[in-house]
Amino acid sequence: AQSVTQPDIHITVSEGASLELRCNYSYGATPYLFWYVQSPGQGLQLLLKYFSGDTLVQGIKGFEAEFKRSQSSFNLRKPSVHWSDAAEYFCAVGAPSGGGADGLTFGKGTHLIIQP
Amino acid sequence: DARVTQTPRHKVTEMGQEVTMRCQPILGHNTVFWYRQTMMQGLELLAYFRNRAPLDDSGMPKDRFSAEMPDATLATLKIQPSEPRDSAVYFCASGLVSTGGEQFFGPGTRLTVL
């Protein structure tokens, strides 16, 4: 069965500093990969996705993620965080057979705290 | 600005009562998902529909949960009878197969079963 691991439950970063959130997945083949963000009391919003091709993908709000097949990882990065980036971040995988359009398996999330 | 709507936003009920949650997907989206979020389990897929037909409901407790799409503009999730362990935030999301994977989430229904 597929699984997603986000090893960091909480991360604290100073405003203006760089950020990397880790995500590892377990899947029989290369799945479709997603990062979502959830602000308090809100639903989830897609930041970026990877299906194939260039392993470095750009998303909204200045985020990017790099797919590394050898490490089964899909880490999220941002060069300089803003206070408004404080939120919960979820990594998710989707079955390749479904073209990325089937139900997703989510990691437990990483809570990002921004220090002034 | 197209968005997924969910009603009610909050629901407090007593154990044993029936609960119905409603979702209006984005117009034109052909896939609708139901997820449940709890502190312990995180986000779990309960069920999803494509073109109103159920594709997968393996994540849903069959004895008390049911999900339907009476028409393309309405999806429902019912719990009967409700139990305290059903307390969670229930999210509906919709998407379009042709765009491959982006799911648009509603704001959720926060359910508390006493």
Short mmCIF file of N, CA and C in Angstrom, two decimals, chain A:
data_model
loop_
_atom_site.label_atom_id
_atom_site.label_comp_id
_atom_site.label_asym_id
_atom_site.label_seq_id
_atom_site.Cartn_x
_atom_site.Cartn_y
_atom_site.Cartn_z
N ALA A 1 0.84 -1.19 0.00
CA ALA A 1 0.00 0.00 0.00
C ALA A 1 0.89 1.25 0.00
N GLN A 2 0.38 2.29 -0.64
CA GLN A 2 1.17 3.52 -0.71
C GLN A 2 1.16 4.23 0.63
N SER A 3 2.22 4.99 0.91
CA SER A 3 2.29 5.78 2.13
C SER A 3 3.14 7.01 1.88
N VAL A 4 2.90 8.02 2.69
CA VAL A 4 3.64 9.27 2.59
C VAL A 4 4.13 9.63 3.99
N THR A 5 5.41 9.96 4.09
CA THR A 5 5.99 10.32 5.37
C THR A 5 6.51 11.74 5.33
N GLN A 6 6.03 12.53 6.26
CA GLN A 6 6.58 13.86 6.46
C GLN A 6 7.22 13.82 7.85
N PRO A 7 8.54 13.71 7.90
CA PRO A 7 9.21 13.44 9.17
C PRO A 7 9.15 14.58 10.18
N ASP A 8 8.92 15.78 9.73
CA ASP A 8 8.91 16.93 10.63
C ASP A 8 7.48 17.34 10.93
N ILE A 9 7.07 17.21 12.19
CA ILE A 9 5.72 17.60 12.58
C ILE A 9 5.62 19.13 12.65
N HIS A 10 6.66 19.75 13.22
CA HIS A 10 6.72 21.20 13.34
C HIS A 10 8.07 21.68 12.81
N ILE A 11 8.05 22.84 12.16
CA ILE A 11 9.29 23.50 11.77
C ILE A 11 9.14 24.98 12.05
N THR A 12 10.17 25.56 12.67
CA THR A 12 10.18 27.00 12.95
C THR A 12 11.29 27.65 12.13
N VAL A 13 10.90 28.69 11.39
CA VAL A 13 11.85 29.38 10.52
C VAL A 13 11.71 30.88 10.73
N SER A 14 12.81 31.59 10.68
CA SER A 14 12.74 33.05 10.79
C SER A 14 12.28 33.65 9.47
N GLU A 15 11.54 34.73 9.56
CA GLU A 15 11.08 35.41 8.35
C GLU A 15 12.28 35.83 7.52
N GLY A 16 12.21 35.54 6.23
CA GLY A 16 13.32 35.85 5.33
C GLY A 16 14.29 34.72 5.13
N ALA A 17 14.24 33.71 6.00
CA ALA A 17 15.14 32.57 5.86
C ALA A 17 14.58 31.59 4.83
N SER A 18 15.45 30.67 4.43
CA SER A 18 15.02 29.65 3.47
C SER A 18 14.30 28.52 4.19
N LEU A 19 13.56 27.74 3.40
CA LEU A 19 12.73 26.68 3.97
C LEU A 19 12.86 25.42 3.14
N GLU A 20 12.92 24.28 3.81
CA GLU A 20 12.79 23.00 3.12
C GLU A 20 11.93 22.08 3.97
N LEU A 21 10.86 21.58 3.39
CA LEU A 21 9.99 20.61 4.04
C LEU A 21 10.17 19.27 3.36
N ARG A 22 10.36 18.25 4.16
CA ARG A 22 10.68 16.94 3.62
C ARG A 22 9.45 16.07 3.40
N CYS A 23 9.53 15.26 2.37
CA CYS A 23 8.46 14.31 2.06
C CYS A 23 9.09 13.08 1.43
N ASN A 24 8.78 11.92 1.97
CA ASN A 24 9.18 10.65 1.38
C ASN A 24 7.95 9.81 1.13
N TYR A 25 7.97 9.05 0.07
CA TYR A 25 6.80 8.24 -0.27
C TYR A 25 7.22 6.80 -0.49
N SER A 26 6.25 5.93 -0.34
CA SER A 26 6.44 4.52 -0.62
C SER A 26 5.37 4.12 -1.62
N TYR A 27 5.83 3.67 -2.79
CA TYR A 27 4.88 3.32 -3.84
C TYR A 27 5.56 2.38 -4.81
N GLY A 28 4.79 1.52 -5.45
CA GLY A 28 5.36 0.55 -6.37
C GLY A 28 5.96 1.16 -7.61
N ALA A 29 5.39 2.25 -8.06
CA ALA A 29 5.89 2.95 -9.24
C ALA A 29 5.96 4.43 -8.89
N THR A 30 6.47 5.22 -9.79
CA THR A 30 6.50 6.66 -9.51
C THR A 30 5.08 7.20 -9.54
N PRO A 31 4.63 7.70 -8.40
CA PRO A 31 3.26 8.21 -8.35
C PRO A 31 3.19 9.65 -8.83
N TYR A 32 2.01 10.16 -8.90
CA TYR A 32 1.82 11.59 -9.06
C TYR A 32 2.03 12.21 -7.67
N LEU A 33 2.71 13.33 -7.60
CA LEU A 33 3.11 13.93 -6.33
C LEU A 33 2.58 15.35 -6.22
N PHE A 34 2.14 15.69 -5.03
CA PHE A 34 1.50 16.99 -4.80
C PHE A 34 1.97 17.57 -3.47
N TRP A 35 1.96 18.89 -3.42
CA TRP A 35 2.06 19.61 -2.16
C TRP A 35 0.83 20.53 -2.04
N TYR A 36 0.17 20.44 -0.87
CA TYR A 36 -0.96 21.30 -0.56
C TYR A 36 -0.65 22.10 0.69
N VAL A 37 -1.30 23.27 0.81
CA VAL A 37 -1.15 24.10 2.00
C VAL A 37 -2.54 24.33 2.61
N GLN A 38 -2.59 24.32 3.93
CA GLN A 38 -3.85 24.55 4.63
C GLN A 38 -3.65 25.65 5.67
N SER A 39 -4.36 26.75 5.50
CA SER A 39 -4.35 27.81 6.50
C SER A 39 -5.39 27.48 7.57
N PRO A 40 -5.24 28.00 8.77
CA PRO A 40 -6.16 27.66 9.87
C PRO A 40 -7.62 27.85 9.48
N GLY A 41 -8.42 26.82 9.73
CA GLY A 41 -9.85 26.89 9.46
C GLY A 41 -10.24 26.87 8.01
N GLN A 42 -9.29 26.56 7.14
CA GLN A 42 -9.55 26.59 5.70
C GLN A 42 -9.38 25.20 5.08
N GLY A 43 -9.82 25.10 3.86
CA GLY A 43 -9.55 23.89 3.09
C GLY A 43 -8.13 23.93 2.55
N LEU A 44 -7.79 22.92 1.78
CA LEU A 44 -6.44 22.81 1.24
C LEU A 44 -6.35 23.48 -0.12
N GLN A 45 -5.17 24.03 -0.40
CA GLN A 45 -4.91 24.67 -1.68
C GLN A 45 -3.68 24.03 -2.30
N LEU A 46 -3.75 23.73 -3.58
CA LEU A 46 -2.62 23.11 -4.27
C LEU A 46 -1.50 24.12 -4.46
N LEU A 47 -0.27 23.73 -4.05
CA LEU A 47 0.91 24.56 -4.29
C LEU A 47 1.59 24.17 -5.60
N LEU A 48 1.76 22.86 -5.80
CA LEU A 48 2.42 22.39 -7.01
C LEU A 48 2.21 20.90 -7.14
N LYS A 49 2.55 20.39 -8.33
CA LYS A 49 2.39 18.96 -8.59
C LYS A 49 3.49 18.49 -9.54
N TYR A 50 3.79 17.20 -9.46
CA TYR A 50 4.75 16.59 -10.36
C TYR A 50 4.14 15.35 -10.99
N PHE A 51 4.20 15.29 -12.31
CA PHE A 51 3.73 14.10 -13.00
C PHE A 51 4.89 13.41 -13.71
N SER A 52 5.66 14.17 -14.43
CA SER A 52 6.78 13.61 -15.19
C SER A 52 7.62 14.78 -15.70
N GLY A 53 8.74 14.44 -16.34
CA GLY A 53 9.56 15.48 -16.94
C GLY A 53 10.54 16.09 -15.97
N ASP A 54 10.73 17.39 -16.08
CA ASP A 54 11.70 18.12 -15.26
C ASP A 54 11.44 17.83 -13.79
N THR A 55 12.47 17.42 -13.07
CA THR A 55 12.28 17.01 -11.68
C THR A 55 12.17 18.18 -10.72
N LEU A 56 12.43 19.38 -11.19
CA LEU A 56 12.25 20.58 -10.37
C LEU A 56 11.00 21.29 -10.86
N VAL A 57 10.01 21.37 -10.00
CA VAL A 57 8.74 21.98 -10.42
C VAL A 57 8.50 23.27 -9.65
N GLN A 58 7.94 24.22 -10.33
CA GLN A 58 7.63 25.51 -9.72
C GLN A 58 6.15 25.57 -9.39
N GLY A 59 5.84 26.20 -8.27
CA GLY A 59 4.45 26.32 -7.88
C GLY A 59 4.07 27.76 -7.60
N ILE A 60 2.95 27.89 -6.92
CA ILE A 60 2.48 29.23 -6.58
C ILE A 60 3.18 29.74 -5.33
N LYS A 61 3.08 31.02 -5.09
CA LYS A 61 3.60 31.67 -3.88
C LYS A 61 5.10 31.51 -3.72
N GLY A 62 5.82 31.30 -4.80
CA GLY A 62 7.28 31.22 -4.74
C GLY A 62 7.84 29.88 -4.30
N PHE A 63 7.00 28.85 -4.20
CA PHE A 63 7.45 27.53 -3.80
C PHE A 63 7.93 26.71 -4.98
N GLU A 64 8.85 25.80 -4.70
CA GLU A 64 9.31 24.83 -5.67
C GLU A 64 9.53 23.50 -4.97
N ALA A 65 9.57 22.43 -5.73
CA ALA A 65 9.81 21.12 -5.16
C ALA A 65 10.67 20.32 -6.12
N GLU A 66 11.47 19.44 -5.57
CA GLU A 66 12.35 18.60 -6.38
C GLU A 66 12.04 17.14 -6.16
N PHE A 67 11.79 16.44 -7.23
CA PHE A 67 11.55 15.00 -7.20
C PHE A 67 12.89 14.28 -7.34
N LYS A 68 13.16 13.38 -6.40
CA LYS A 68 14.36 12.54 -6.48
C LYS A 68 13.94 11.09 -6.42
N ARG A 69 13.97 10.45 -7.57
CA ARG A 69 13.51 9.06 -7.65
C ARG A 69 14.33 8.14 -6.77
N SER A 70 15.65 8.34 -6.75
CA SER A 70 16.54 7.44 -5.99
C SER A 70 16.27 7.51 -4.50
N GLN A 71 15.75 8.62 -4.04
CA GLN A 71 15.48 8.78 -2.61
C GLN A 71 13.98 8.72 -2.30
N SER A 72 13.17 8.48 -3.30
CA SER A 72 11.70 8.49 -3.13
C SER A 72 11.28 9.73 -2.34
N SER A 73 11.80 10.86 -2.77
CA SER A 73 11.51 12.10 -2.03
C SER A 73 10.95 13.17 -2.95
N PHE A 74 10.25 14.08 -2.35
CA PHE A 74 9.64 15.21 -3.08
C PHE A 74 9.60 16.37 -2.08
N ASN A 75 10.76 16.99 -1.88
CA ASN A 75 10.89 18.03 -0.86
C ASN A 75 10.46 19.39 -1.39
N LEU A 76 9.83 20.14 -0.53
CA LEU A 76 9.32 21.47 -0.87
C LEU A 76 10.30 22.52 -0.37
N ARG A 77 10.54 23.55 -1.18
CA ARG A 77 11.50 24.58 -0.80
C ARG A 77 10.95 25.97 -1.12
N LYS A 78 11.48 26.93 -0.36
CA LYS A 78 11.20 28.33 -0.66
C LYS A 78 12.43 29.12 -0.22
N PRO A 79 12.95 30.00 -1.08
CA PRO A 79 14.20 30.69 -0.76
C PRO A 79 14.08 31.66 0.42
N SER A 80 12.91 32.30 0.57
CA SER A 80 12.75 33.32 1.60
C SER A 80 11.29 33.32 2.05
N VAL A 81 11.06 32.93 3.29
CA VAL A 81 9.68 32.80 3.75
C VAL A 81 9.15 34.13 4.26
N HIS A 82 7.84 34.24 4.18
CA HIS A 82 7.11 35.42 4.65
C HIS A 82 6.20 34.99 5.78
N TRP A 83 5.83 35.93 6.64
CA TRP A 83 4.98 35.57 7.77
C TRP A 83 3.69 34.90 7.30
N SER A 84 3.21 35.26 6.11
CA SER A 84 1.96 34.70 5.61
C SER A 84 2.11 33.23 5.19
N ASP A 85 3.33 32.71 5.18
CA ASP A 85 3.53 31.30 4.84
C ASP A 85 3.24 30.37 6.01
N ALA A 86 3.03 30.92 7.20
CA ALA A 86 2.71 30.08 8.35
C ALA A 86 1.42 29.33 8.08
N ALA A 87 1.49 28.01 8.13
CA ALA A 87 0.35 27.16 7.77
C ALA A 87 0.74 25.70 7.97
N GLU A 88 -0.17 24.82 7.59
CA GLU A 88 0.10 23.38 7.59
C GLU A 88 0.33 22.97 6.15
N TYR A 89 1.39 22.17 5.94
CA TYR A 89 1.76 21.75 4.59
C TYR A 89 1.64 20.24 4.48
N PHE A 90 0.99 19.80 3.41
CA PHE A 90 0.75 18.38 3.20
C PHE A 90 1.34 17.93 1.88
N CYS A 91 2.06 16.82 1.95
CA CYS A 91 2.53 16.13 0.76
C CYS A 91 1.53 15.01 0.46
N ALA A 92 1.29 14.74 -0.80
CA ALA A 92 0.30 13.71 -1.16
C ALA A 92 0.75 12.98 -2.42
N VAL A 93 0.29 11.74 -2.55
CA VAL A 93 0.57 10.95 -3.74
C VAL A 93 -0.73 10.46 -4.36
N GLY A 94 -0.71 10.31 -5.67
CA GLY A 94 -1.85 9.77 -6.39
C GLY A 94 -1.37 8.65 -7.31
N ALA A 95 -2.24 7.70 -7.56
CA ALA A 95 -1.88 6.54 -8.37
C ALA A 95 -1.60 6.94 -9.81
N PRO A 96 -0.49 6.46 -10.39
CA PRO A 96 -0.21 6.78 -11.80
C PRO A 96 -1.26 6.22 -12.74
N SER A 97 -1.88 5.11 -12.34
CA SER A 97 -2.90 4.52 -13.20
C SER A 97 -4.11 5.42 -13.33
N GLY A 98 -4.31 6.28 -12.36
CA GLY A 98 -5.46 7.16 -12.40
C GLY A 98 -5.19 8.49 -13.06
N GLY A 99 -3.98 8.65 -13.61
CA GLY A 99 -3.64 9.91 -14.25
C GLY A 99 -3.59 11.07 -13.28
N GLY A 100 -3.42 10.74 -12.01
CA GLY A 100 -3.36 11.80 -11.00
C GLY A 100 -4.71 12.30 -10.58
N ALA A 101 -5.78 11.73 -11.13
CA ALA A 101 -7.12 12.27 -10.90
C ALA A 101 -7.94 11.42 -9.93
N ASP A 102 -7.32 10.47 -9.30
CA ASP A 102 -8.01 9.65 -8.31
C ASP A 102 -7.76 10.19 -6.91
N GLY A 103 -8.33 9.50 -5.91
CA GLY A 103 -8.16 9.93 -4.54
C GLY A 103 -6.69 9.92 -4.13
N LEU A 104 -6.33 10.84 -3.25
CA LEU A 104 -4.94 11.00 -2.84
C LEU A 104 -4.70 10.38 -1.47
N THR A 105 -3.43 10.01 -1.26
CA THR A 105 -2.95 9.59 0.06
C THR A 105 -2.07 10.72 0.57
N PHE A 106 -2.43 11.24 1.74
CA PHE A 106 -1.73 12.38 2.30
C PHE A 106 -0.76 11.97 3.41
N GLY A 107 0.31 12.76 3.57
CA GLY A 107 1.14 12.67 4.75
C GLY A 107 0.43 13.34 5.92
N LYS A 108 1.02 13.22 7.10
CA LYS A 108 0.40 13.76 8.31
C LYS A 108 0.55 15.28 8.42
N GLY A 109 1.36 15.85 7.60
CA GLY A 109 1.50 17.30 7.57
C GLY A 109 2.67 17.82 8.39
N THR A 110 3.15 19.01 8.00
CA THR A 110 4.19 19.72 8.73
C THR A 110 3.66 21.10 9.06
N HIS A 111 3.68 21.44 10.34
CA HIS A 111 3.19 22.74 10.79
C HIS A 111 4.35 23.73 10.73
N LEU A 112 4.21 24.76 9.91
CA LEU A 112 5.27 25.75 9.74
C LEU A 112 4.98 26.98 10.58
N ILE A 113 5.94 27.32 11.41
CA ILE A 113 5.86 28.52 12.26
C ILE A 113 6.90 29.51 11.78
N ILE A 114 6.50 30.76 11.62
CA ILE A 114 7.42 31.79 11.17
C ILE A 114 7.72 32.73 12.33
N GLN A 115 8.99 32.84 12.66
CA GLN A 115 9.43 33.78 13.69
C GLN A 115 9.73 35.14 13.08
N PRO A 116 9.33 36.23 13.77
CA PRO A 116 9.63 37.57 13.23
C PRO A 116 11.13 37.84 13.25
#
